[in-house]
Structure formats: structure tokens, C-alpha cells
PDB file of C-alpha atoms in Angstrom:
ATOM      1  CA  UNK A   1       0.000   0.000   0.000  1.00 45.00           C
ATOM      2  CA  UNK A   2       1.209   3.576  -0.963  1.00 45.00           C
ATOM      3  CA  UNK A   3       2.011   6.293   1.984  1.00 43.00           C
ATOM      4  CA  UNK A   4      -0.815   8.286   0.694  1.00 44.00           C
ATOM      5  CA  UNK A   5      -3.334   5.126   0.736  1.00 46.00           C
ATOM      6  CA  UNK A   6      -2.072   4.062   4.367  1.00 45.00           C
ATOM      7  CA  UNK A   7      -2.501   7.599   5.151  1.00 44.00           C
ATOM      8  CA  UNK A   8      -5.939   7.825   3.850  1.00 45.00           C
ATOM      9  CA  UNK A   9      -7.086   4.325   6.207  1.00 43.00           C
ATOM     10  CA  UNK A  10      -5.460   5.665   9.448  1.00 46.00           C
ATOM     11  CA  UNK A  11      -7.119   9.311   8.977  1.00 45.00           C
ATOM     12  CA  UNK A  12     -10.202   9.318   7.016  1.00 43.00           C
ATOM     13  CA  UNK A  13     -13.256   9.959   9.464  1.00 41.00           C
ATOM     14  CA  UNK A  14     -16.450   8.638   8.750  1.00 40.00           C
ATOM     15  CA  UNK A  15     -18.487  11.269   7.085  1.00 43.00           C
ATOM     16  CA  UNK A  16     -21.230  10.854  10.309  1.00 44.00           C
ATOM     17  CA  UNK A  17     -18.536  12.815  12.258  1.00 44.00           C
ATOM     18  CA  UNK A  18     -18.242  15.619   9.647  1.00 45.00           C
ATOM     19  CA  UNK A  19     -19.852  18.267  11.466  1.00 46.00           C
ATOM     20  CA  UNK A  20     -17.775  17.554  14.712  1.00 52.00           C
ATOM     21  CA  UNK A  21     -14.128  19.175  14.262  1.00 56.00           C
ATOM     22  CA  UNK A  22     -11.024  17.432  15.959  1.00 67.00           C
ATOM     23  CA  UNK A  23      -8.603  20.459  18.108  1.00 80.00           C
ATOM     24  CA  UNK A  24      -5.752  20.418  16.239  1.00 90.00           C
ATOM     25  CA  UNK A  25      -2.494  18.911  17.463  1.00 94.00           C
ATOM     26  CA  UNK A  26       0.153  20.987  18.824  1.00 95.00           C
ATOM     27  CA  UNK A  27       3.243  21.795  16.255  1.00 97.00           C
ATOM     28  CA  UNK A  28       5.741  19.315  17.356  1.00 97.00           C
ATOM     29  CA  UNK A  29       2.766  16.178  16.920  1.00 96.00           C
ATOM     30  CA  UNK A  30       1.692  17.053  14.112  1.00 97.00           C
ATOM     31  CA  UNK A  31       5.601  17.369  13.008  1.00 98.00           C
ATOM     32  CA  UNK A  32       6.167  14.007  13.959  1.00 98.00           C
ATOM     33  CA  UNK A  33       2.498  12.925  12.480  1.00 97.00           C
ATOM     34  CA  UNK A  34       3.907  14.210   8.567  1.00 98.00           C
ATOM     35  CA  UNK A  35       7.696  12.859   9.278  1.00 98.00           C
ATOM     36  CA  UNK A  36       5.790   9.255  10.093  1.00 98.00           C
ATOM     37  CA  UNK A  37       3.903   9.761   6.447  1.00 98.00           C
ATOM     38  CA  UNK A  38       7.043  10.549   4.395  1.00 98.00           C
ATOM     39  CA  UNK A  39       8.382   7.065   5.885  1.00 98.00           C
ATOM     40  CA  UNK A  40      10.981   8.204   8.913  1.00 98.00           C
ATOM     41  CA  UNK A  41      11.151   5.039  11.163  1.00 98.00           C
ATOM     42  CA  UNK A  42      11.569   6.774  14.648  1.00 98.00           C
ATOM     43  CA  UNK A  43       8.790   9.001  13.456  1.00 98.00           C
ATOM     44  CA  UNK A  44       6.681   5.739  12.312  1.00 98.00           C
ATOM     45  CA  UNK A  45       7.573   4.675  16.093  1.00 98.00           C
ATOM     46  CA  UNK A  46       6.738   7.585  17.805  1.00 98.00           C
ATOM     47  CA  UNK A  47       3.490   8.158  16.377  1.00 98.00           C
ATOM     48  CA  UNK A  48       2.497   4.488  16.921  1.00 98.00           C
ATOM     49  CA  UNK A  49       3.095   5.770  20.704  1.00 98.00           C
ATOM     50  CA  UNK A  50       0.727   8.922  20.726  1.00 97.00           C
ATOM     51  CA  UNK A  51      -2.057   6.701  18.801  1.00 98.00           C
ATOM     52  CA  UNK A  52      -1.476   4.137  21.683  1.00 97.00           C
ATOM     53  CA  UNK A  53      -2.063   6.927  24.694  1.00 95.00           C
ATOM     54  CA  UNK A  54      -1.717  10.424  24.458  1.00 91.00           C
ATOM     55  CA  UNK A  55      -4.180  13.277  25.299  1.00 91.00           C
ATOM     56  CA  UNK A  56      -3.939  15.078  21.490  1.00 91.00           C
ATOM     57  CA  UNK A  57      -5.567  12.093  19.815  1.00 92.00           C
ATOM     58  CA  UNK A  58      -8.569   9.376  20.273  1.00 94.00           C
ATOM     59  CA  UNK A  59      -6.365   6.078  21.097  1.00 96.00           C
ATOM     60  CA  UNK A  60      -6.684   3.646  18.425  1.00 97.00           C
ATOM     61  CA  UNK A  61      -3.848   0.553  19.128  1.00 98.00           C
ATOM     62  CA  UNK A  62      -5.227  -0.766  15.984  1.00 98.00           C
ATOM     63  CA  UNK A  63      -3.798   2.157  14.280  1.00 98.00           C
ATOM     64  CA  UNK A  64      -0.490   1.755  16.351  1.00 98.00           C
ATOM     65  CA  UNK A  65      -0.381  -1.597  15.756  1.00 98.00           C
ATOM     66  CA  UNK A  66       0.100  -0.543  11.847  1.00 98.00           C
ATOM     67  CA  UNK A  67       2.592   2.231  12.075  1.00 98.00           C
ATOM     68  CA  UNK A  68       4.802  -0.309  14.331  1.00 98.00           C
ATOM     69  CA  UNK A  69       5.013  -2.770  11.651  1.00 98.00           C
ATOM     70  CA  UNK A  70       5.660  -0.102   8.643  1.00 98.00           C
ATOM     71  CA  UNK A  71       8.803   0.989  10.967  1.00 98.00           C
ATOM     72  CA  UNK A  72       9.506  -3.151  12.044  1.00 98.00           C
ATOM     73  CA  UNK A  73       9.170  -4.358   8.452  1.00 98.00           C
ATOM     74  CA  UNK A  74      11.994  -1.889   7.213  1.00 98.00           C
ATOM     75  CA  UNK A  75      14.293  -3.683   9.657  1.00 98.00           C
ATOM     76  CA  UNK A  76      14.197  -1.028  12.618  1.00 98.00           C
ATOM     77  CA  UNK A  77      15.113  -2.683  15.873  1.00 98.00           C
ATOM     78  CA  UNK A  78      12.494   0.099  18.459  1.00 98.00           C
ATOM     79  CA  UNK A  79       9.627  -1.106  16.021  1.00 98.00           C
ATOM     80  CA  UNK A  80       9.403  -4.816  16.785  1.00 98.00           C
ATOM     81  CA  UNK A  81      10.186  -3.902  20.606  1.00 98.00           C
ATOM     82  CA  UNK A  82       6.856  -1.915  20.241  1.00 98.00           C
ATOM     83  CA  UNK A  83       5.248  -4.843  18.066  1.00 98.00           C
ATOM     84  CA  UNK A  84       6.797  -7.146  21.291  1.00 98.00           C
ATOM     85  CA  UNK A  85       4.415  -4.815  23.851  1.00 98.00           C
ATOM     86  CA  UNK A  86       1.822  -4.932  21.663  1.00 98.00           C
ATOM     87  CA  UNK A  87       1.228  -8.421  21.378  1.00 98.00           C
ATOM     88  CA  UNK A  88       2.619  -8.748  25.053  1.00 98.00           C
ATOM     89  CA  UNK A  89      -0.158  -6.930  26.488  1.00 98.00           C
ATOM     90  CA  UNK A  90      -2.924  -7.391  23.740  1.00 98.00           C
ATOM     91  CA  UNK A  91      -2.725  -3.752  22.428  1.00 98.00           C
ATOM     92  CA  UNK A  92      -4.329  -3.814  18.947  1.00 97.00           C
ATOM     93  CA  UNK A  93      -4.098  -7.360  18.549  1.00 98.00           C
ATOM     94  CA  UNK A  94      -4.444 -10.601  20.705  1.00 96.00           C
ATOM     95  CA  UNK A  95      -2.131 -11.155  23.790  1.00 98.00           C
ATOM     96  CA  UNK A  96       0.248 -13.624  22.718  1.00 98.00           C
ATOM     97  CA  UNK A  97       3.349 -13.898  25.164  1.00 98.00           C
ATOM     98  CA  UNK A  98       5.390 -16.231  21.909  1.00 98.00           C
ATOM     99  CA  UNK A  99       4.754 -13.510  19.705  1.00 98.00           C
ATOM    100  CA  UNK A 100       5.820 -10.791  21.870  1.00 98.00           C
ATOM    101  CA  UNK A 101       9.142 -12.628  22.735  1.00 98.00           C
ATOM    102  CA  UNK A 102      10.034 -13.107  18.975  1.00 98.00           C
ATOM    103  CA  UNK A 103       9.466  -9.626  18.338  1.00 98.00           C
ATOM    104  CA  UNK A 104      11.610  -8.495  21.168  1.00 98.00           C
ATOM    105  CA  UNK A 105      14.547 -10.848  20.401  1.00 98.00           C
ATOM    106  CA  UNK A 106      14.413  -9.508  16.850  1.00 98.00           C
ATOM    107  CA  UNK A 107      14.801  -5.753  18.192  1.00 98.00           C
ATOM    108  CA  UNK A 108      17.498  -7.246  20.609  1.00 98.00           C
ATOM    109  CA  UNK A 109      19.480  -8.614  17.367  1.00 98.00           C
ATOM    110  CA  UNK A 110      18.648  -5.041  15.717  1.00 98.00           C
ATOM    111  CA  UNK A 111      20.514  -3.513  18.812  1.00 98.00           C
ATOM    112  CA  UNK A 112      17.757  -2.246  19.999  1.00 98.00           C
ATOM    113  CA  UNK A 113      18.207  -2.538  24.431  1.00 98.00           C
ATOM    114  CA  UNK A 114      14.469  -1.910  25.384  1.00 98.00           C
ATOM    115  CA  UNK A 115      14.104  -5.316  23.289  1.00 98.00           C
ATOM    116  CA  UNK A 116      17.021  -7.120  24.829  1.00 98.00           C
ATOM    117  CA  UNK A 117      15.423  -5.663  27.941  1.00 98.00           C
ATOM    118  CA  UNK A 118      11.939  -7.169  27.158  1.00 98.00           C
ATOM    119  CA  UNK A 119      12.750 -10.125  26.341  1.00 98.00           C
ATOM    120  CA  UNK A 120      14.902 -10.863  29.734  1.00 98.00           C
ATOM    121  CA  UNK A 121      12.190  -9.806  31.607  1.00 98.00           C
ATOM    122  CA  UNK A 122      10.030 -12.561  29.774  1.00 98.00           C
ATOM    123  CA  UNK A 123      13.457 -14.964  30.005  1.00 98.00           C
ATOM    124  CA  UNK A 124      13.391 -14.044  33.841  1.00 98.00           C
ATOM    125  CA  UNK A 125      10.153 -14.990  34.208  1.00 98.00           C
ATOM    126  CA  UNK A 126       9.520 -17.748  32.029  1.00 98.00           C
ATOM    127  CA  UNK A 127       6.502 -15.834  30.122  1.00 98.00           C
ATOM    128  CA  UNK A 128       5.450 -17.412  26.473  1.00 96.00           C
ATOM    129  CA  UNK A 129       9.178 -18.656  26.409  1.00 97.00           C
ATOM    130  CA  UNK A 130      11.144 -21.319  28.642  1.00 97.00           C
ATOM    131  CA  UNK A 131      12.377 -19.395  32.098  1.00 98.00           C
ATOM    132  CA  UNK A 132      16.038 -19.505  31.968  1.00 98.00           C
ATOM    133  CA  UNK A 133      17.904 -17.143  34.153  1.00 98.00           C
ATOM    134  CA  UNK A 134      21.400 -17.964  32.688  1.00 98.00           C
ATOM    135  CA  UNK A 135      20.291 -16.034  29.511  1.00 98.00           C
ATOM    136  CA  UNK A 136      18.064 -13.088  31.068  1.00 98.00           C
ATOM    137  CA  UNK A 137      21.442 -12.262  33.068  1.00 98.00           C
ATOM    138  CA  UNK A 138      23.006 -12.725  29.927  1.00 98.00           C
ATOM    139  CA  UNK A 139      20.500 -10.184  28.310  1.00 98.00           C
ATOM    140  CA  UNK A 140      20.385  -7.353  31.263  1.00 98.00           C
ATOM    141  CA  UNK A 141      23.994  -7.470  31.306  1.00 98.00           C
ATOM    142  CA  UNK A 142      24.662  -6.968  27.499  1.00 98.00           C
ATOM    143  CA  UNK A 143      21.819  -3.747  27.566  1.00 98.00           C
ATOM    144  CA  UNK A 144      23.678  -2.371  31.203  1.00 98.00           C
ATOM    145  CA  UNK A 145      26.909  -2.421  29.854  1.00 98.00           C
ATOM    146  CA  UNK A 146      25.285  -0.743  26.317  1.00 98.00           C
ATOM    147  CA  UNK A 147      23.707   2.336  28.940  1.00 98.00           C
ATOM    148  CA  UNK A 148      20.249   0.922  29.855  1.00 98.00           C
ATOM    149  CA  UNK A 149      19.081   1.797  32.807  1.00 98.00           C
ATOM    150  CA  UNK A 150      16.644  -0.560  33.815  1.00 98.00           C
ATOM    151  CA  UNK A 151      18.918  -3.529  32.677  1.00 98.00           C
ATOM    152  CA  UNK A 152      21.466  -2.169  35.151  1.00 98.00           C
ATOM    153  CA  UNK A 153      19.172  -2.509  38.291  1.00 98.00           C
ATOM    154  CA  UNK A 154      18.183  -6.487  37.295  1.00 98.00           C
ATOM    155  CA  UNK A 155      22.448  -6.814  36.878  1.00 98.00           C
ATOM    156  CA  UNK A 156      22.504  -5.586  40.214  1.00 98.00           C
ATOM    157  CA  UNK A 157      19.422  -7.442  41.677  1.00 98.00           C
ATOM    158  CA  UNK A 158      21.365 -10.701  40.461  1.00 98.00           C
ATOM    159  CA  UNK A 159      24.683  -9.561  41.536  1.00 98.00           C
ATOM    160  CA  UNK A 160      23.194  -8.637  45.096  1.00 97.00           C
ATOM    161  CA  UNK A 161      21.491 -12.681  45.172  1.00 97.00           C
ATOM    162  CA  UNK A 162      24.139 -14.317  43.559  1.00 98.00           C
ATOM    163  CA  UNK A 163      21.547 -15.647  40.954  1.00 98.00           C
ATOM    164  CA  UNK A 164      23.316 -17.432  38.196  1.00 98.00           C
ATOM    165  CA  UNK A 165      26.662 -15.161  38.853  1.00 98.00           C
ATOM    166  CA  UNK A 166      28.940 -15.379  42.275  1.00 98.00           C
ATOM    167  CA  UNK A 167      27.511 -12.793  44.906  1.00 98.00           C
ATOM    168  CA  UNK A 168      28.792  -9.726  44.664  1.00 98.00           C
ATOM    169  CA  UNK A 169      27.496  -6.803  47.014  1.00 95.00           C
ATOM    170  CA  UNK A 170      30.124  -4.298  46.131  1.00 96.00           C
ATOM    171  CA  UNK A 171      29.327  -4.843  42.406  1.00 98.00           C
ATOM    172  CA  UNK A 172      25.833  -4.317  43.096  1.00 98.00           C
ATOM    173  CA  UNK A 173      26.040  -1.411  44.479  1.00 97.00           C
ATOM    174  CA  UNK A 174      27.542   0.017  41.848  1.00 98.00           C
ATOM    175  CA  UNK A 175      25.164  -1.280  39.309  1.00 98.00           C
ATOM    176  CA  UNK A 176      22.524  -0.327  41.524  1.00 98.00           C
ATOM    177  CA  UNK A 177      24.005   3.641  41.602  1.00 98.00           C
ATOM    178  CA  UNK A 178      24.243   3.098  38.066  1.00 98.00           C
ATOM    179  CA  UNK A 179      20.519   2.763  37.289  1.00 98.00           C
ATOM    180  CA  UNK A 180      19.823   5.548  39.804  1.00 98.00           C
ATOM    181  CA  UNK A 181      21.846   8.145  37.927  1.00 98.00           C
ATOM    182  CA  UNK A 182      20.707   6.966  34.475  1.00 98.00           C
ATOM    183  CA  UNK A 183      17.276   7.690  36.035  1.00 98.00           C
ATOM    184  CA  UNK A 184      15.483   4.445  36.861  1.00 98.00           C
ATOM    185  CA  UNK A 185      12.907   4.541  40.162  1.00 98.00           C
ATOM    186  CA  UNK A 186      13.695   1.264  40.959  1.00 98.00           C
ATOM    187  CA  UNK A 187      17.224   1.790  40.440  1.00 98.00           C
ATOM    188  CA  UNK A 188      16.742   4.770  42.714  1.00 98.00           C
ATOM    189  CA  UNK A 189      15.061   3.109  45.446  1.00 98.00           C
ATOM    190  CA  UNK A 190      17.244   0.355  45.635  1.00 98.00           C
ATOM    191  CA  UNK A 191      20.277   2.507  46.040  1.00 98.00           C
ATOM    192  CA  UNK A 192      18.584   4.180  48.581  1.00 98.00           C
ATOM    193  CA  UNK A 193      17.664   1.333  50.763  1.00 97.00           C
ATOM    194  CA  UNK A 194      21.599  -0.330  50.027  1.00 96.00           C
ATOM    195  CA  UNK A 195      22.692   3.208  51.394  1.00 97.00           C
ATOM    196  CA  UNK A 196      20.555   3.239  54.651  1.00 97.00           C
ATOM    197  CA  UNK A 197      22.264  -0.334  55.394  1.00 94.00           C
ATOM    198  CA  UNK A 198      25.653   1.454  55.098  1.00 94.00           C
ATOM    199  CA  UNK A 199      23.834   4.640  57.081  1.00 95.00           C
ATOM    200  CA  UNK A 200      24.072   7.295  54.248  1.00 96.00           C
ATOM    201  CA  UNK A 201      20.492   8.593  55.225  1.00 97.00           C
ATOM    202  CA  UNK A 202      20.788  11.898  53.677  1.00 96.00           C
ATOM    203  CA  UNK A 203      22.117  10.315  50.278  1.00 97.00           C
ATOM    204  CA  UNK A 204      19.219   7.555  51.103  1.00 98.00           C
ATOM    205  CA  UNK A 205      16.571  10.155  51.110  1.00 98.00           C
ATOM    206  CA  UNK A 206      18.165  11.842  48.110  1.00 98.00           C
ATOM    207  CA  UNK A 207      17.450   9.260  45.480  1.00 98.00           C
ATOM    208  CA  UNK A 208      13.988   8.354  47.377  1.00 98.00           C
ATOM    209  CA  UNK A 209      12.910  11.703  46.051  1.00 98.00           C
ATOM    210  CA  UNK A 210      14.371  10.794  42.578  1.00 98.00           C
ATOM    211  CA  UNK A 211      12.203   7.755  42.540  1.00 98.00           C
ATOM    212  CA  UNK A 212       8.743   9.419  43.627  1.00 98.00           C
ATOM    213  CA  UNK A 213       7.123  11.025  41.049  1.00 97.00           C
ATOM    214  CA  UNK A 214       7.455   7.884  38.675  1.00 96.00           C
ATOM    215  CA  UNK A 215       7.372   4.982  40.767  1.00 97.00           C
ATOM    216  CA  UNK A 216       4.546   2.177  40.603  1.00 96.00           C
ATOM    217  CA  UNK A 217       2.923   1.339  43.569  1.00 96.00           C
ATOM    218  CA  UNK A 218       5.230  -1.919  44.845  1.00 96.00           C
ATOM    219  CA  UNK A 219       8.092   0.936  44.837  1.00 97.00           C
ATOM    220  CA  UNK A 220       5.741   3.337  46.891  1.00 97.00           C
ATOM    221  CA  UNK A 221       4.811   0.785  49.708  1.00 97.00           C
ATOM    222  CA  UNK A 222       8.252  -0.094  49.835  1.00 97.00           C
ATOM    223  CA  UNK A 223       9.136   3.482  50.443  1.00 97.00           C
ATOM    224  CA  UNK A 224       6.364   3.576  52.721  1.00 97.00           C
ATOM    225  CA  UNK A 225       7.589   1.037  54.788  1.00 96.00           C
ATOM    226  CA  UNK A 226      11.215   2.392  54.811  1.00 97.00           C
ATOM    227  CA  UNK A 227      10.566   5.996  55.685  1.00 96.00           C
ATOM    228  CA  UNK A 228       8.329   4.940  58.392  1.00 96.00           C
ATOM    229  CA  UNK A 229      10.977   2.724  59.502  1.00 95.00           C
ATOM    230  CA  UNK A 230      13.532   5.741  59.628  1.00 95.00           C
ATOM    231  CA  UNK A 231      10.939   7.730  62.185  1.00 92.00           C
ATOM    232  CA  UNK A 232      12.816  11.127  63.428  1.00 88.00           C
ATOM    233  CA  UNK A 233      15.480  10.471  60.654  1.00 89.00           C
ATOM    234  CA  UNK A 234      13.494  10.759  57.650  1.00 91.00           C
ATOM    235  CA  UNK A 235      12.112  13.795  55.875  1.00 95.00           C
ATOM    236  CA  UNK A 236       8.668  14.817  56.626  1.00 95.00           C
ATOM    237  CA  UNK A 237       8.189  16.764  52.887  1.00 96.00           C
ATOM    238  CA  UNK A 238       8.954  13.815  51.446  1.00 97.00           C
ATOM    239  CA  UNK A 239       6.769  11.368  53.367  1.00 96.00           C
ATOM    240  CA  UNK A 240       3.832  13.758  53.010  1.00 96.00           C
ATOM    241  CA  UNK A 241       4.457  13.655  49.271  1.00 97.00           C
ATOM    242  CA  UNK A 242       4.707   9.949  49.445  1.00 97.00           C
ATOM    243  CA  UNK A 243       1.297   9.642  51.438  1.00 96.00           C
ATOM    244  CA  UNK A 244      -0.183  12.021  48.765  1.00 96.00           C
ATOM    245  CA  UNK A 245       0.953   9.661  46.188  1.00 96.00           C
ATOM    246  CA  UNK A 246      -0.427   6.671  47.834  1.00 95.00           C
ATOM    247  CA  UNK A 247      -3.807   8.386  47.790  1.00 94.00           C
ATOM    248  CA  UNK A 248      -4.214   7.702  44.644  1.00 90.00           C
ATOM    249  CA  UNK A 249      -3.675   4.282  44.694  1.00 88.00           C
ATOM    250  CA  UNK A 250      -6.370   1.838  44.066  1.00 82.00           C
ATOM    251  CA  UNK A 251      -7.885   0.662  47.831  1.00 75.00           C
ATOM    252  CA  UNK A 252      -6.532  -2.898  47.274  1.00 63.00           C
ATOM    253  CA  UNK A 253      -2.863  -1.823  46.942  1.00 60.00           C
ATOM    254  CA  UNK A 254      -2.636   1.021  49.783  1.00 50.00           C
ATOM    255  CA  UNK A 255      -1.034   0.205  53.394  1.00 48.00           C
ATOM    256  CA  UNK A 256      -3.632  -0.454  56.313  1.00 42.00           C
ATOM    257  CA  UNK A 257      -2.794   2.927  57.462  1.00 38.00           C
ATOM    258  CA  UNK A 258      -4.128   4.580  54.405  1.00 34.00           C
ATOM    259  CA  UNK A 259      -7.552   5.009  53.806  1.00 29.00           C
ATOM    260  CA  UNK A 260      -9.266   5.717  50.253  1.00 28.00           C
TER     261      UNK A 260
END
């Protein structure tokens, strides 16, 4: 199918809706809206990503779904990591958890470290795919050494266990200060609580507030737990913050001490 034709089924409006005129998109979408058109991979990529959630357009994953697989069929590794989520979590298409691990391995071969990422996580886990932890270290330690943030706290979570690797505390650290700086929560957090052990509260509390405003809620409890733990020696800005986060949490994942 031409770029005009593809262009013409992702945007054509039924004529019902005539009457009813869409706000336009701001500059910079709609830049990256005509660079996707002319055939500009990221582009294709990136505007996949506002038609999967954004608040300038209706959310259409079956229209995602398409511009993933223009940019994925070209050969471009961050496509077929965002064909892997799709099918992973059923976003335009079925779930399918063998699909979604084929795609990411593909992006992994492409160089691409959010796929070599993905696909550990699955490898980790044993999702659609044998579990085999050999290979997910194999896989977070490739994308850490390559400047992935996220694959540098999973190094360090095996380096800290001794999973598949001899213990190594000191090394984990590291890893773990790593994925802090490069601006993971988790990361963050678990630098924090590694420097409360060694009784670097201050530093501790530093990276706590690093994690906050994007952590998920199994990294907010465990902060939860952690300030309260620290009493007098905490900061009180920050655990009000943290409570105010928690507020928004669904009831079934809050603390007993929070109420909806």
C-alpha cells in the first residue's frame, strides 16, 4: 500500500462525524504525524506511541499496531520492541506472550536494548518462552553495559542474590548507583535502601525523592515502609508527598494505614 493510501485508512473519518471538528495537534505532533507519512522510522515509532495513549488524539492501538510494523518491516530494531508490547499486552491485537518474545529478540538482534530488555524480563520470568535465568542475566547485562538503565538494576538485583553469577554486594552497588543516575525509580530506590544499610540517610533520602514522582505502587509501599521505619530520621516533605501519592492508589494496593 502507498504512503498516501495508508494515510488515507489511518485518517479518514467517517463522514457521520463531519460536522464535529477534531482540536488540532500541537506543532511538534503534528511534526512528527507528517515525518511518520514521508516514511521516517523513529517518526513511524513515535506516532504508533501517541495513537497508543496520548491526550492530542482518540487512542486507536489498531492504528499503532500498523505504524509499528511499517517501521519493524523496514528492519528497525524500536519497532518490533513496540510490536513485542503490543502483542505482550494485547494492544491492537491478541495477547500472545510467543509472539511478543520473537518480536523483542528480533529488536534485541537489531541492537535495539528496550528489546534485549523485554525479552529478559520474559526470560526471567519464564513468560510465552522457557524461564532460563542464565540467559536473562546474559540479556540485562549486554543492555547495562550498552547504557540501559533498567537492565542495570536487574544486573545488580542478580549480583546482590548471587543468581546465576557469584555474589557480589560491592558490584551491586555500583550497578545499583548506576541505574539511579541513568534515572530508573527502581534503580533509585534500591540505592537508597543499600545506602541506609551502610547509614548514608541523607544520600538515602536523596534518590527516594528521585524515585517518587514515577514509581509504581510496589516501589511506593516499599518506600512507605522504609521511611516509616527511619521515624525522626526521615524527611517529613517527602513522606507527606509519598502519602499524597499513595492516595491515589487503588484501595486494594494502599497500606492499612491509608484510607481511600
Amino acid at each position: 500500500m502507498s504512503g498516501a493510501g495508508i494515510w488515507q485508512q489511518l485518517f479518514s473519518r467517517p463522514q457521520k462525524n463531519k460536522k464535529s471538528v477534531p482540536a488540532p495537534l500541537p506543532e511538534q505532533i503534528d511534526a512528527i504525524r507528517q515525518r511518520a507519512e514521508r516514511g521516517h522510522h523513529l517518526d513511524q515509532v513515535l506516532w504508533g506511541k501517541v495513537l497508543l495513549n496520548s491526550a492530542y488524539i482518540q487512542p486507536d492501538h489498531s492504528k499503532a499496531l500498523v505504524w509499528f510494523t511499517m517501521a519493524a518491516n523496514a528492519g528497525y530494531g524500536p519497532a518490533h520492541n513496540m510490536l513485542g508490547r503490543c502483542h505482550h499486552f494485547g494492544w491492537g491485537c491478541g495477547e500472545n506472550l510467543q509472539q511478543a518474545a520473537r518480536h523483542y529478540e528480533t529488536a534485541a538482534s537489531l541492537g535495539d536494548e528496550w528489546g534485549r530488555y523485554n525479552l529478559g524480563i520474559l526470560t526471567m520470568r519464564g513468560l510465552g518462552i522457557p524461564r532460563d535465568m542464565k540467559k536473562a542475566l546474559g540479556l540485562f547485562t549486554t543492555a547495562a553495559h550498552n547504557g540501559h538503565a533498567k537492565s542495570m538494576n536487574l544486573l545488580a538485583r542478580f549480583l546482590e542474590e548471587g543468581w546465576e553469577t557469584p555474589q557480589d554486594k560491592e558490584a551491586a552497588l555500583v550497578w545499583y548507583r548506576k541505574s539511579a543516575e541513568g534515572g530508573d525509580y527502581r534503580g533509585c530506590h534500591n540505592y537508597a535502601t543499600a545506602l541506609v544499610d551502610a547509614g548514608h540517610v541523607d544520600d538515602a533520602l536523596h534518590w527516594w525523592r528521585q524515585a517518587l514522582p514515577d514509581a509504581t505502587s510496589d516501589i511506593l509501599l516499599a518506600m512507605d515502609r522504609a521511611l516509616t521505619s527511619l521515624g525522626e530520621a526521615g524527611d517529613p516533605t517527602l513522606y507527606t508527598a509519598l502519602q499524597e501519592r499513595l492516595q491515589t492508589l487503588p484501595p486494594h494496593t494502599q497500606p492499612a494505614s491509608i484510607t481511600p
